[in-house]
Amino acid sequence: MSDQYRELSGKLIDFIQAQQMFFIGTAGAEGFVNVSPKGMDSLRIISPGEVAWLNLTGSGNESAAHVLENRRMTIMFCSFDKQPLILRLYGEAEVIHPRDDEWQALFALFPAHAGARQIFRMQISLVVTSCGYAVPYYEFKGERQTLANWAVKRGEQGIEQYWRDKNQVSMDGKDTGIFPDQSNL
């Protein structure tokens, strides 16, 4: 009921591109494990062995803190319609900020989103599929516009202030690296 691969095949790439949401799993050396749902067309396949996802401003910044401490990441996709399938990508990720040299080239791969905070680039070390027989059917009705509207309303300065107020430190008290010098914590 499960298969393992070293990289993505064409069939698995097609499956990923058909999904409307995915889940990110990260953990530091200790503390909370974080699992976050993602959508809004925020994942790109760079190659069969590499993916990137655009992280938008949110209430926390756990993935960034975890990856700074421990590069392990899992990305999970599951089919809510048609043929059941769960697909997990295991690998090591790096955080890329708007201040980093790689930002512009990677950011150009995504739709322009106000509040874009980081891009995570993950090198895939293992791809695992499993049956997904217990995943229920759900119908995709559309993306929520709440986050996009919130970011536009705040504007760049408002978002930066939000990052200062809410995104510099994880729930475990770990540095998220959102600002190059976080001595103002």
Short mmCIF file of C-alpha atoms in Angstrom, two decimals, residues 29-91:
data_model
loop_
_atom_site.label_atom_id
_atom_site.label_comp_id
_atom_site.label_asym_id
_atom_site.label_seq_id
_atom_site.Cartn_x
_atom_site.Cartn_y
_atom_site.Cartn_z
CA ALA A 29 15.26 19.97 18.26
CA GLU A 30 12.71 20.25 21.05
CA GLY A 31 9.39 21.95 21.61
CA PHE A 32 6.27 21.86 19.51
CA VAL A 33 5.89 20.09 16.17
CA ASN A 34 4.19 22.36 13.65
CA VAL A 35 1.81 21.29 10.88
CA SER A 36 0.42 24.05 8.65
CA PRO A 37 -2.12 23.88 5.82
CA LYS A 38 -1.16 25.87 2.70
CA GLY A 39 -3.02 26.91 -0.44
CA MET A 40 -3.24 29.97 -2.68
CA ASP A 41 -1.10 28.49 -5.48
CA SER A 42 2.00 28.73 -3.28
CA LEU A 43 4.05 25.65 -4.27
CA ARG A 44 6.34 25.16 -7.26
CA ILE A 45 8.23 22.11 -8.44
CA ILE A 46 11.73 23.29 -9.35
CA SER A 47 12.92 19.84 -10.47
CA PRO A 48 12.08 16.19 -9.66
CA GLY A 49 14.30 16.57 -6.58
CA GLU A 50 13.45 20.11 -5.46
CA VAL A 51 10.34 22.11 -4.54
CA ALA A 52 9.74 25.62 -3.24
CA TRP A 53 6.78 27.14 -1.44
CA LEU A 54 5.91 30.75 -0.80
CA ASN A 55 5.12 31.49 2.83
CA LEU A 56 2.64 34.29 3.35
CA THR A 57 2.33 36.36 6.52
CA GLY A 58 0.42 34.51 9.20
CA SER A 59 -0.21 34.48 12.91
CA GLY A 60 3.00 32.58 13.62
CA ASN A 61 6.30 31.85 11.94
CA GLU A 62 7.04 28.39 13.29
CA SER A 63 8.37 26.82 10.08
CA ALA A 64 11.04 29.49 9.76
CA ALA A 65 12.24 29.05 13.35
CA HIS A 66 12.31 25.28 12.97
CA VAL A 67 14.21 25.28 9.66
CA LEU A 68 16.82 27.68 11.06
CA GLU A 69 17.45 25.18 13.85
CA ASN A 70 16.77 21.92 12.03
CA ARG A 71 16.38 21.75 8.26
CA ARG A 72 14.04 18.73 8.21
CA MET A 73 10.68 19.29 6.54
CA THR A 74 7.82 17.12 5.35
CA ILE A 75 5.29 18.25 2.76
CA MET A 76 2.10 16.20 2.48
CA PHE A 77 -0.50 16.21 -0.27
CA CYS A 78 -3.68 14.15 -0.22
CA SER A 79 -6.41 13.64 -2.75
CA PHE A 80 -9.87 14.63 -1.58
CA ASP A 81 -11.47 13.49 -4.83
CA LYS A 82 -11.16 10.82 -7.53
CA GLN A 83 -8.43 8.27 -6.94
CA PRO A 84 -7.28 8.23 -3.29
CA LEU A 85 -3.61 8.99 -2.68
CA ILE A 86 -1.39 10.46 0.02
CA LEU A 87 1.99 11.80 -1.09
CA ARG A 88 4.73 12.86 1.33
CA LEU A 89 7.96 14.63 0.40
CA TYR A 90 10.74 14.36 2.98
CA GLY A 91 13.81 16.52 2.82
#
